[in-house]
Amino acid sequence: MKFQQQLALKAIPSLSKYYLDYKLLKSTLYDTQSQIEGLEDKSQAPALIEANFKNRLFAELDKVNGFYTSRYDGYRKTYEDLKGRKKCKKLLNDIEILSDFGNVNFTACHKIVKKATKVLEKDMRSELLPKIEACAFTKSELRDKFMNEVFMLWHDNTLAVQDTLWSHRPSCRRVESIEDEVTSDIKTYSNLNLDSFFPGDVSRFWVVLAENALGLSLKVPVMVAKGAFPGPIVGITAALHGNEINGIPIIHRLFKDLDPNQLHGTVVAVPVANVPGFLTSQRGYNDGTDLNRVMPGKPNGTSPQVYAYNLMDRIVKHFEYLIDLHTASRGRINSLYVRANMLDSRTRRMAKLQNPQIIVHNTSPDGSLRGAAMERNIPAITLEIGDPSRFQKHFVDNALLGVTNILSHLHMIPAEAELPEYDPVVCTHSYWIFSRSGGILTVLPDVNTWVRKGEPIAHIHSVFGDLIETYYAPDDGVIVGKHVDPVCQSGNRILHLGIVEGQYLQHTDDGHL
């Protein structure tokens, strides 16, 4: 995987011309022939190449640092102007974008100096790194301090709002934890009305979405943590596919750890979004329909369309952000990966904050919950968490950290976002490879590993043990997920291949089912 490609994919598109030109600097190191043409004394070539590299590096540093300093100084001025008006939400977002800009360029600088040391066979670090680290865009501690100043101004402004909210709060027993209300009756509502819940409370209830053939309510469980302070409304849905259940313990653990007295905003969770499918341990609705292909549903449609419509209309439409938790389908396994529209700055950041193994640029298929939310201007990502019909603690732990990172990024909780120990692989697109033959399937590579074009990826044997067909990787790529059920018929999926090349497309969909 080329660092240059990943650097381009991690750059913020609107600021692309201000980033370090890694390709130019790399070509300066490797394109030696054009630089030494006409040079009579070839022994001077290394010194000339080094000088050319330094000149271009310093010019790039001036470009990056000039842009960064201009923006940073502008944000400081905006901050001073805002002190009297206390409107800081947009400024916080702007500073975070600038912080990403600084971090990516800092990484690129270190990478190119390391490459220069190798190519020139001379330690360039002692000379160049101090110059790089003297640039303003590398001063993450100053950015963090400034960001904290803006956050505290925003926080202080919310205290007055909090006092007003609590002054109108009637005396009632507050739910201190989930365990406090185990034996209590859980109410049922026909709609989600967040204004009816008190600041500082955690509530659990049912919301009716449809009726079964006996006229009994089909209702979904909903959990609401309404913070003592105003802020964003983040929705979390799990088990929209009824047997994809790793998201359920994530929600349970999140709500156990949330302190509504310190929470800014509201967290709304639906632990089981597809109740009929969950009760039968199947992916689809009780008639087999994929609920993630009929969104936003229809008020007068089929049974799953009505259910989907009411899920959107009674619950999801209230969200300001959505995290939709899934796993692989039956017979398949997944890496911990995110599907998100990487052209949208909001979902792009949400995807990175998940600290996944892989991010796949995917603008969402028609009929998906994510797509329906995005059409309502609700930033949404899909988080794929391992395998179906089981709880996997290591995946749950990592995914919970990612969800907490998003709440931290939105300044809803006091904890700081935890950065990953590694950068995720960012894929411009992905696709599934399907079988042409039936038989006994063996998929060779593991998830989250790389394959080269032409490398064997799967075998199909007959029921008598004869080799029928071998499949080869059509492209270089990373294994996002794969089929593990050996029983294979024509048209079965073999593996999900993530591709790192080119640019993000305005529309791309892996046809995920």
Coordinates of C-alpha atoms in Angstrom, one line a residue:
M1 CA 0.0 0.0 0.0
K2 CA 1.5 3.3 -1.0
F3 CA 1.6 6.0 1.7
Q4 CA 1.1 8.6 -1.1
Q5 CA -2.3 7.2 -1.9
Q6 CA -3.4 7.0 1.7
L7 CA -2.1 10.6 2.3
A8 CA -4.3 11.8 -0.5
L9 CA -7.4 10.0 0.8
K10 CA -6.9 11.3 4.3
A11 CA -6.6 14.9 3.1
I12 CA -9.6 17.2 3.5
P13 CA -10.6 17.8 -0.2
S14 CA -11.4 21.5 0.2
L15 CA -7.8 22.1 1.5
S16 CA -6.0 19.7 -0.8
K17 CA -3.8 22.4 -2.5
Y18 CA -2.4 23.4 0.9
Y19 CA -1.0 20.0 1.9
L20 CA 2.6 19.0 1.6
D21 CA 3.2 17.8 -2.0
Y22 CA 4.6 14.4 -1.1
K23 CA 4.6 13.3 -4.7
L24 CA 6.8 16.2 -5.7
L25 CA 9.3 15.6 -2.9
K26 CA 9.4 11.9 -3.6
S27 CA 10.1 12.6 -7.3
T28 CA 13.0 14.9 -6.3
L29 CA 14.6 12.0 -4.5
Y30 CA 14.1 9.4 -7.2
D31 CA 14.1 11.3 -10.5
T32 CA 17.9 11.8 -10.4
Q33 CA 18.6 11.5 -14.1
S34 CA 16.9 14.8 -15.1
Q35 CA 18.6 16.6 -12.2
I36 CA 22.1 15.7 -13.1
E37 CA 21.9 16.0 -16.9
G38 CA 24.7 18.3 -18.1
L39 CA 26.5 18.0 -14.8
E40 CA 30.2 17.5 -15.8
D41 CA 31.3 16.2 -12.4
K42 CA 29.0 13.4 -11.5
S43 CA 30.5 13.1 -8.0
Q44 CA 28.5 16.3 -7.2
A45 CA 25.2 14.6 -8.0
P46 CA 24.3 13.5 -4.4
A47 CA 25.0 17.0 -3.0
L48 CA 22.8 18.5 -5.9
I49 CA 20.0 16.1 -5.3
E50 CA 20.1 16.8 -1.5
A51 CA 20.1 20.6 -2.1
N52 CA 17.1 20.3 -4.5
F53 CA 15.2 18.2 -2.0
K54 CA 15.8 20.6 0.8
N55 CA 14.8 23.6 -1.3
R56 CA 11.5 22.0 -2.3
L57 CA 10.9 20.7 1.2
F58 CA 11.4 24.2 2.7
A59 CA 9.1 25.7 0.0
E60 CA 6.5 23.1 0.9
L61 CA 6.9 23.8 4.6
D62 CA 6.4 27.5 4.0
K63 CA 3.2 26.8 2.0
V64 CA 1.7 24.5 4.7
N65 CA 2.8 26.6 7.6
G66 CA 1.6 29.9 5.9
F67 CA -1.9 28.5 5.3
Y68 CA -2.0 27.0 8.8
T69 CA -0.8 30.2 10.6
S70 CA -3.3 32.3 8.6
R71 CA -6.2 30.1 9.5
Y72 CA -5.1 29.7 13.2
D73 CA -4.7 33.5 13.6
G74 CA -8.1 34.0 12.0
Y75 CA -9.7 31.6 14.4
R76 CA -8.0 33.3 17.4
K77 CA -9.6 36.6 16.2
T78 CA -13.0 34.9 15.8
Y79 CA -12.7 33.5 19.3
E80 CA -12.0 37.0 20.8
D81 CA -15.0 38.4 18.8
L82 CA -17.2 35.5 20.1
K83 CA -16.5 36.0 23.7
G84 CA -19.3 38.5 24.0
R85 CA -21.8 36.4 22.0
K86 CA -20.8 32.9 23.1
K87 CA -21.5 31.1 19.8
C88 CA -18.6 28.7 19.5
K89 CA -19.9 25.5 17.9
K90 CA -18.8 26.2 14.4
L91 CA -15.4 27.5 15.6
L92 CA -14.8 24.3 17.5
N93 CA -15.5 22.3 14.3
D94 CA -13.2 24.7 12.3
I95 CA -10.3 24.2 14.7
E96 CA -10.7 20.4 14.6
I97 CA -10.5 20.5 10.8
L98 CA -7.3 22.6 11.1
S99 CA -6.0 20.1 13.7
D100 CA -6.5 17.2 11.2
F101 CA -4.7 19.3 8.5
G102 CA -1.7 19.8 10.9
N103 CA -1.6 16.2 11.9
V104 CA -1.6 14.8 8.4
N105 CA 1.1 17.2 7.2
F106 CA 3.2 16.4 10.3
T107 CA 3.0 12.7 9.4
A108 CA 3.9 13.4 5.8
C109 CA 6.9 15.4 6.8
H110 CA 8.3 12.7 9.0
K111 CA 7.7 10.1 6.3
I112 CA 9.5 12.0 3.5
V113 CA 12.5 12.8 5.8
K114 CA 12.7 9.1 6.6
K115 CA 12.6 8.3 2.9
A116 CA 15.3 11.0 2.2
T117 CA 17.6 9.4 4.8
K118 CA 17.2 6.0 3.0
V119 CA 17.7 7.3 -0.6
L120 CA 20.5 9.8 0.1
E121 CA 22.2 7.3 2.4
K122 CA 22.7 10.1 4.9
D123 CA 20.9 10.9 8.2
M124 CA 18.7 13.9 7.3
R125 CA 16.7 13.7 10.5
S126 CA 19.0 15.7 12.7
E127 CA 19.1 18.6 10.3
L128 CA 15.5 18.6 8.9
L129 CA 13.3 17.5 11.8
P130 CA 14.1 20.5 14.0
K131 CA 13.1 22.8 11.1
I132 CA 9.9 20.9 10.7
E133 CA 9.0 20.8 14.4
A134 CA 9.6 24.6 14.5
C135 CA 6.6 25.1 12.2
A136 CA 3.3 26.2 13.8
F137 CA 1.3 23.4 12.2
T138 CA 3.2 20.8 14.3
K139 CA 2.3 22.5 17.7
S140 CA -0.5 20.1 18.6
E141 CA -0.3 21.2 22.3
L142 CA -1.1 24.8 21.4
R143 CA -4.1 23.7 19.3
D144 CA -5.4 21.5 22.1
K145 CA -5.1 24.4 24.6
F146 CA -6.9 26.7 22.2
M147 CA -9.6 24.1 21.5
N148 CA -10.1 23.7 25.3
E149 CA -10.5 27.5 25.7
V150 CA -13.2 27.5 23.1
F151 CA -14.9 24.5 24.6
M152 CA -14.9 26.0 28.1
L153 CA -16.5 29.2 26.7
W154 CA -19.2 27.0 25.1
H155 CA -19.5 25.0 28.3
D156 CA -19.9 28.1 30.4
N157 CA -22.7 29.3 28.1
T158 CA -24.6 26.0 28.6
L159 CA -24.5 26.4 32.4
A160 CA -27.1 29.1 32.3
V161 CA -29.3 27.0 30.1
Q162 CA -28.9 24.1 32.5
D163 CA -30.0 26.2 35.4
T164 CA -33.2 27.1 33.6
L165 CA -33.9 23.5 32.7
W166 CA -33.4 22.2 36.2
S167 CA -35.4 25.0 37.8
H168 CA -38.5 23.7 35.9
R169 CA -37.8 20.0 36.7
P170 CA -40.4 18.5 39.1
S171 CA -39.3 16.4 41.9
C172 CA -39.3 12.7 40.9
R173 CA -37.1 9.7 41.4
R174 CA -34.2 9.7 39.0
V175 CA -32.9 6.5 37.4
E176 CA -29.3 6.2 38.7
S177 CA -28.5 3.1 36.7
I178 CA -30.1 0.4 34.6
E179 CA -30.3 -1.9 37.6
D180 CA -32.4 0.5 39.6
E181 CA -35.4 0.0 37.4
V182 CA -35.2 -3.8 36.7
T183 CA -38.5 -4.5 38.5
S184 CA -40.3 -1.4 37.3
D185 CA -42.9 -1.3 34.6
I186 CA -41.5 -0.1 31.3
K187 CA -43.9 2.3 29.6
T188 CA -45.0 2.1 26.0
Y189 CA -45.3 5.2 23.7
S190 CA -46.5 5.7 20.2
N191 CA -43.7 8.1 19.4
L192 CA -40.4 9.4 20.7
N193 CA -40.8 12.8 22.3
L194 CA -37.5 13.9 23.7
D195 CA -39.0 17.0 25.3
S196 CA -41.0 14.8 27.7
F197 CA -37.8 13.5 29.4
F198 CA -36.0 15.4 32.2
P199 CA -32.4 16.6 31.9
G200 CA -30.1 14.3 33.9
D201 CA -32.3 11.2 33.5
V202 CA -31.8 7.8 31.9
S203 CA -35.1 6.4 30.6
R204 CA -36.1 3.0 29.0
F205 CA -39.4 2.4 27.2
W206 CA -41.0 0.8 24.2
V207 CA -42.1 2.6 21.0
V208 CA -44.8 0.9 18.9
L209 CA -44.1 0.6 15.2
A210 CA -46.7 -1.8 13.9
E211 CA -49.2 -4.6 14.9
N212 CA -49.1 -8.3 14.3
A213 CA -51.9 -10.6 13.1
L214 CA -53.4 -10.7 16.6
G215 CA -53.6 -7.0 16.8
L216 CA -50.8 -6.9 19.4
S217 CA -48.2 -4.2 19.2
L218 CA -44.8 -4.7 17.5
K219 CA -42.6 -2.4 19.5
V220 CA -38.9 -1.7 19.8
P221 CA -36.9 -1.1 22.9
V222 CA -35.5 2.5 23.3
M223 CA -33.1 3.9 25.8
V224 CA -32.6 7.7 26.3
A225 CA -29.9 9.4 28.2
K226 CA -30.8 13.1 28.4
G227 CA -27.9 15.2 29.5
A228 CA -28.1 17.9 32.1
F229 CA -26.6 20.2 29.5
P230 CA -27.9 20.9 26.0
G231 CA -26.1 19.5 23.0
P232 CA -26.4 17.2 20.0
I233 CA -28.7 14.3 19.7
V234 CA -26.9 11.1 18.8
G235 CA -28.8 8.0 17.8
I236 CA -27.4 4.5 17.9
T237 CA -29.3 1.5 16.3
A238 CA -28.4 -2.1 16.5
A239 CA -29.8 -5.4 15.1
L240 CA -31.5 -3.8 12.1
H241 CA -30.6 -7.2 10.8
G242 CA -32.1 -9.5 13.4
N243 CA -29.2 -11.8 13.9
E244 CA -26.5 -9.1 13.9
I245 CA -26.3 -8.6 17.6
N246 CA -22.8 -7.4 18.5
G247 CA -24.2 -3.9 18.8
I248 CA -26.5 -4.8 21.7
P249 CA -23.8 -5.1 24.4
I250 CA -22.2 -2.0 23.0
I251 CA -25.3 0.0 23.8
H252 CA -25.7 -1.7 27.2
R253 CA -22.2 -0.9 28.3
L254 CA -22.4 2.6 26.9
F255 CA -25.5 3.4 29.0
K256 CA -23.9 1.8 32.1
D257 CA -21.0 4.2 31.8
L258 CA -22.8 7.4 30.8
D259 CA -23.3 9.9 33.5
P260 CA -26.3 12.1 32.4
N261 CA -25.3 14.7 35.0
Q262 CA -22.2 15.4 32.9
L263 CA -23.6 14.7 29.5
H264 CA -24.1 17.5 26.9
G265 CA -27.0 16.6 24.7
T266 CA -28.9 13.4 24.3
V267 CA -28.0 9.8 23.4
V268 CA -30.9 7.7 22.0
A269 CA -30.3 4.0 21.5
V270 CA -32.4 1.3 19.9
P271 CA -30.8 -2.0 21.0
V272 CA -33.0 -4.1 18.6
A273 CA -34.3 -2.3 15.6
N274 CA -35.7 -5.4 13.9
V275 CA -37.7 -7.1 16.5
P276 CA -39.5 -9.7 14.3
G277 CA -36.1 -10.7 12.8
F278 CA -34.5 -10.8 16.3
L279 CA -37.2 -13.1 17.7
T280 CA -36.6 -15.6 14.9
S281 CA -32.8 -15.2 14.9
Q282 CA -32.9 -14.2 11.2
R283 CA -31.4 -11.4 9.2
G284 CA -34.6 -10.1 7.6
Y285 CA -38.1 -9.1 8.7
N286 CA -40.4 -12.0 9.6
D287 CA -41.3 -12.3 5.9
G288 CA -37.6 -12.4 4.9
T289 CA -37.5 -8.7 3.6
D290 CA -34.3 -6.9 4.3
L291 CA -35.3 -3.8 6.3
N292 CA -32.0 -2.2 5.2
R293 CA -33.3 -2.1 1.7
V294 CA -36.8 -0.6 2.2
M295 CA -35.9 2.6 4.1
P296 CA -37.5 5.1 4.6
G297 CA -40.5 2.8 4.1
K298 CA -44.1 3.7 3.2
P299 CA -47.0 4.6 5.5
N300 CA -49.3 2.5 3.4
G301 CA -46.9 -0.2 2.0
T302 CA -46.1 -3.8 2.8
S303 CA -45.7 -4.9 6.4
P304 CA -41.9 -4.3 6.4
Q305 CA -42.3 -1.0 4.6
V306 CA -44.8 0.3 7.2
Y307 CA -42.4 -0.9 10.0
A308 CA -39.5 0.8 8.4
Y309 CA -41.5 4.0 7.8
N310 CA -42.5 4.2 11.5
L311 CA -39.0 3.5 12.6
M312 CA -37.8 6.5 10.6
D313 CA -40.8 8.8 11.4
R314 CA -41.2 8.0 15.1
I315 CA -37.6 7.6 16.2
V316 CA -34.8 8.2 13.7
K317 CA -36.0 11.6 12.4
H318 CA -35.2 13.1 15.8
F319 CA -31.5 12.2 15.6
E320 CA -28.8 14.7 14.6
Y321 CA -26.2 12.0 14.1
L322 CA -26.6 8.2 13.6
I323 CA -24.3 5.3 14.2
D324 CA -25.9 2.1 12.7
L325 CA -24.3 -1.1 14.2
H326 CA -24.1 -4.2 12.1
T327 CA -22.1 -7.4 11.7
A328 CA -21.4 -9.8 8.9
S329 CA -24.2 -11.9 7.5
R330 CA -24.7 -15.6 8.4
G331 CA -21.9 -17.7 7.0
R332 CA -19.5 -14.8 6.7
I333 CA -17.0 -12.9 8.9
N334 CA -15.9 -9.3 8.9
S335 CA -13.1 -7.1 10.0
L336 CA -13.9 -4.2 12.2
Y337 CA -14.7 -1.7 9.5
V338 CA -16.8 1.4 8.7
R339 CA -18.8 2.2 5.6
A340 CA -19.2 6.0 5.2
N341 CA -19.4 8.7 2.6
M342 CA -15.9 10.1 2.8
L343 CA -16.8 13.1 0.7
D344 CA -18.9 14.4 3.6
S345 CA -16.7 16.1 6.2
R346 CA -19.1 15.0 9.0
T347 CA -19.2 11.3 8.2
R348 CA -15.6 11.3 7.3
R349 CA -14.6 12.4 10.8
M350 CA -17.1 10.0 12.4
A351 CA -15.5 7.1 10.5
K352 CA -12.0 8.0 11.5
L353 CA -13.1 8.4 15.2
Q354 CA -14.2 4.8 15.2
N355 CA -10.6 3.6 15.1
P356 CA -11.5 0.8 12.7
Q357 CA -9.2 -1.6 10.9
I358 CA -10.6 -0.5 7.6
I359 CA -12.7 2.4 6.2
V360 CA -14.6 1.9 3.0
H361 CA -15.9 4.9 1.0
N362 CA -19.5 4.0 0.3
T363 CA -22.3 6.4 -0.4
S364 CA -24.9 3.9 0.8
P365 CA -27.2 1.7 -1.3
D366 CA -30.8 2.6 -2.0
G367 CA -33.1 1.7 0.8
S368 CA -30.6 1.6 3.6
L369 CA -31.1 3.2 6.9
R370 CA -27.8 5.2 6.5
G371 CA -28.9 6.5 3.2
A372 CA -32.4 7.5 4.4
A373 CA -30.8 9.3 7.3
M374 CA -28.3 11.1 5.1
E375 CA -31.2 12.2 2.8
R376 CA -32.7 13.9 6.0
N377 CA -29.3 15.6 6.5
I378 CA -28.5 13.3 9.5
P379 CA -24.8 12.4 9.2
A380 CA -24.7 8.6 9.5
I381 CA -22.1 5.8 9.3
T382 CA -22.4 2.0 9.3
L383 CA -20.1 0.2 11.7
E384 CA -19.5 -3.5 10.9
I385 CA -18.5 -5.4 14.1
G386 CA -17.4 -8.9 13.4
D387 CA -19.6 -11.9 13.0
P388 CA -23.3 -12.7 13.3
S389 CA -25.3 -14.5 16.0
R390 CA -22.7 -14.1 18.7
F391 CA -21.1 -11.7 21.1
Q392 CA -17.3 -11.0 20.5
K393 CA -15.8 -9.1 23.4
H394 CA -12.7 -7.8 21.5
F395 CA -14.8 -6.4 18.7
V396 CA -17.3 -4.9 21.2
D397 CA -14.5 -3.3 23.3
N398 CA -13.0 -1.6 20.2
A399 CA -16.4 -0.5 18.8
L400 CA -17.5 0.9 22.1
L401 CA -14.3 3.0 22.2
G402 CA -15.2 4.3 18.8
V403 CA -18.7 5.3 19.8
T404 CA -17.3 7.0 22.9
N405 CA -14.8 8.9 20.6
I406 CA -17.7 10.3 18.6
L407 CA -19.4 11.5 21.8
S408 CA -16.2 13.1 22.9
H409 CA -15.6 14.7 19.6
L410 CA -19.1 16.3 19.8
H411 CA -18.2 17.6 23.3
M412 CA -20.9 15.5 24.9
I413 CA -18.8 13.8 27.5
P414 CA -15.6 15.0 29.3
A415 CA -13.4 12.2 28.1
E416 CA -10.9 12.9 25.3
A417 CA -11.0 10.8 22.1
E418 CA -8.5 8.0 22.1
L419 CA -6.3 7.8 19.0
P420 CA -5.6 4.4 17.5
E421 CA -2.2 2.7 17.6
Y422 CA -2.4 2.4 13.8
D423 CA -4.0 4.2 10.9
P424 CA -6.9 2.4 9.3
V425 CA -6.7 1.4 5.7
V426 CA -8.9 3.8 3.7
C427 CA -10.4 2.2 0.6
T428 CA -11.8 4.3 -2.3
H429 CA -14.3 1.5 -3.1
S430 CA -14.8 -2.2 -2.6
Y431 CA -16.6 -5.1 -4.2
W432 CA -17.6 -8.7 -3.6
I433 CA -16.2 -11.6 -5.6
F434 CA -18.8 -14.3 -6.4
S435 CA -18.5 -18.0 -7.2
R436 CA -19.3 -19.4 -10.6
S437 CA -19.3 -23.1 -9.5
G438 CA -21.0 -25.0 -6.7
G439 CA -19.1 -27.3 -4.3
I440 CA -17.0 -27.1 -1.1
L441 CA -15.5 -23.6 -0.7
T442 CA -12.2 -22.7 0.9
V443 CA -11.3 -19.0 1.2
L444 CA -7.6 -18.6 1.7
P445 CA -6.7 -15.1 3.0
D446 CA -7.7 -13.9 6.4
V447 CA -9.8 -10.7 7.0
N448 CA -7.7 -7.5 7.3
T449 CA -4.9 -8.9 5.2
W450 CA -3.6 -7.8 1.8
V451 CA -3.6 -9.8 -1.4
R452 CA -1.9 -9.1 -4.7
K453 CA -3.5 -9.2 -8.1
G454 CA -3.3 -12.7 -9.5
E455 CA -2.8 -14.3 -6.0
P456 CA -5.0 -17.4 -5.3
I457 CA -7.8 -16.5 -3.0
A458 CA -10.2 -19.5 -3.0
H459 CA -10.7 -23.1 -4.1
I460 CA -13.9 -25.0 -4.8
H461 CA -13.8 -28.8 -4.6
S462 CA -16.4 -31.2 -5.6
V463 CA -18.2 -33.3 -3.0
F464 CA -15.8 -36.1 -4.0
G465 CA -12.7 -33.9 -3.2
D466 CA -11.7 -33.0 -6.8
L467 CA -10.5 -29.5 -7.4
I468 CA -13.2 -27.7 -9.6
E469 CA -11.9 -24.2 -9.7
T470 CA -9.4 -21.8 -8.2
Y471 CA -10.2 -18.1 -7.9
Y472 CA -7.6 -15.3 -8.1
A473 CA -7.5 -11.8 -6.9
P474 CA -8.6 -9.4 -9.7
D475 CA -6.8 -6.5 -8.0
D476 CA -4.5 -5.6 -5.2
G477 CA -6.6 -5.1 -2.2
V478 CA -7.4 -5.7 1.5
I479 CA -9.8 -8.4 2.7
V480 CA -12.7 -6.6 4.3
G481 CA -14.8 -9.7 4.9
K482 CA -15.2 -13.2 3.6
H483 CA -17.4 -16.3 3.4
V484 CA -16.6 -19.1 5.8
D485 CA -19.5 -21.5 5.2
P486 CA -17.9 -24.3 3.1
V487 CA -21.2 -25.2 1.5
C488 CA -21.2 -23.1 -1.7
Q489 CA -23.6 -22.9 -4.7
S490 CA -23.2 -20.8 -7.9
G491 CA -23.5 -17.1 -7.1
N492 CA -22.4 -17.4 -3.5
R493 CA -20.1 -14.6 -2.2
I494 CA -16.4 -15.5 -1.7
L495 CA -14.8 -12.4 -0.3
H496 CA -15.2 -8.6 0.0
L497 CA -12.2 -6.8 -1.5
G498 CA -11.3 -3.2 -0.5
I499 CA -9.4 -1.2 -3.2
V500 CA -7.0 1.6 -2.6
E501 CA -6.6 3.6 -5.8
G502 CA -7.8 6.7 -7.6
Q503 CA -10.2 9.2 -6.0
Y504 CA -13.5 9.0 -4.1
L505 CA -16.4 8.7 -6.4
Q506 CA -19.6 10.7 -6.0
H507 CA -21.5 7.4 -5.9
T508 CA -20.2 4.0 -5.0
D509 CA -21.9 1.0 -3.6
D510 CA -20.5 -2.5 -3.0
G511 CA -23.9 -4.1 -3.3
H512 CA -23.6 -5.3 0.3
L513 CA -26.4 -7.6 1.4

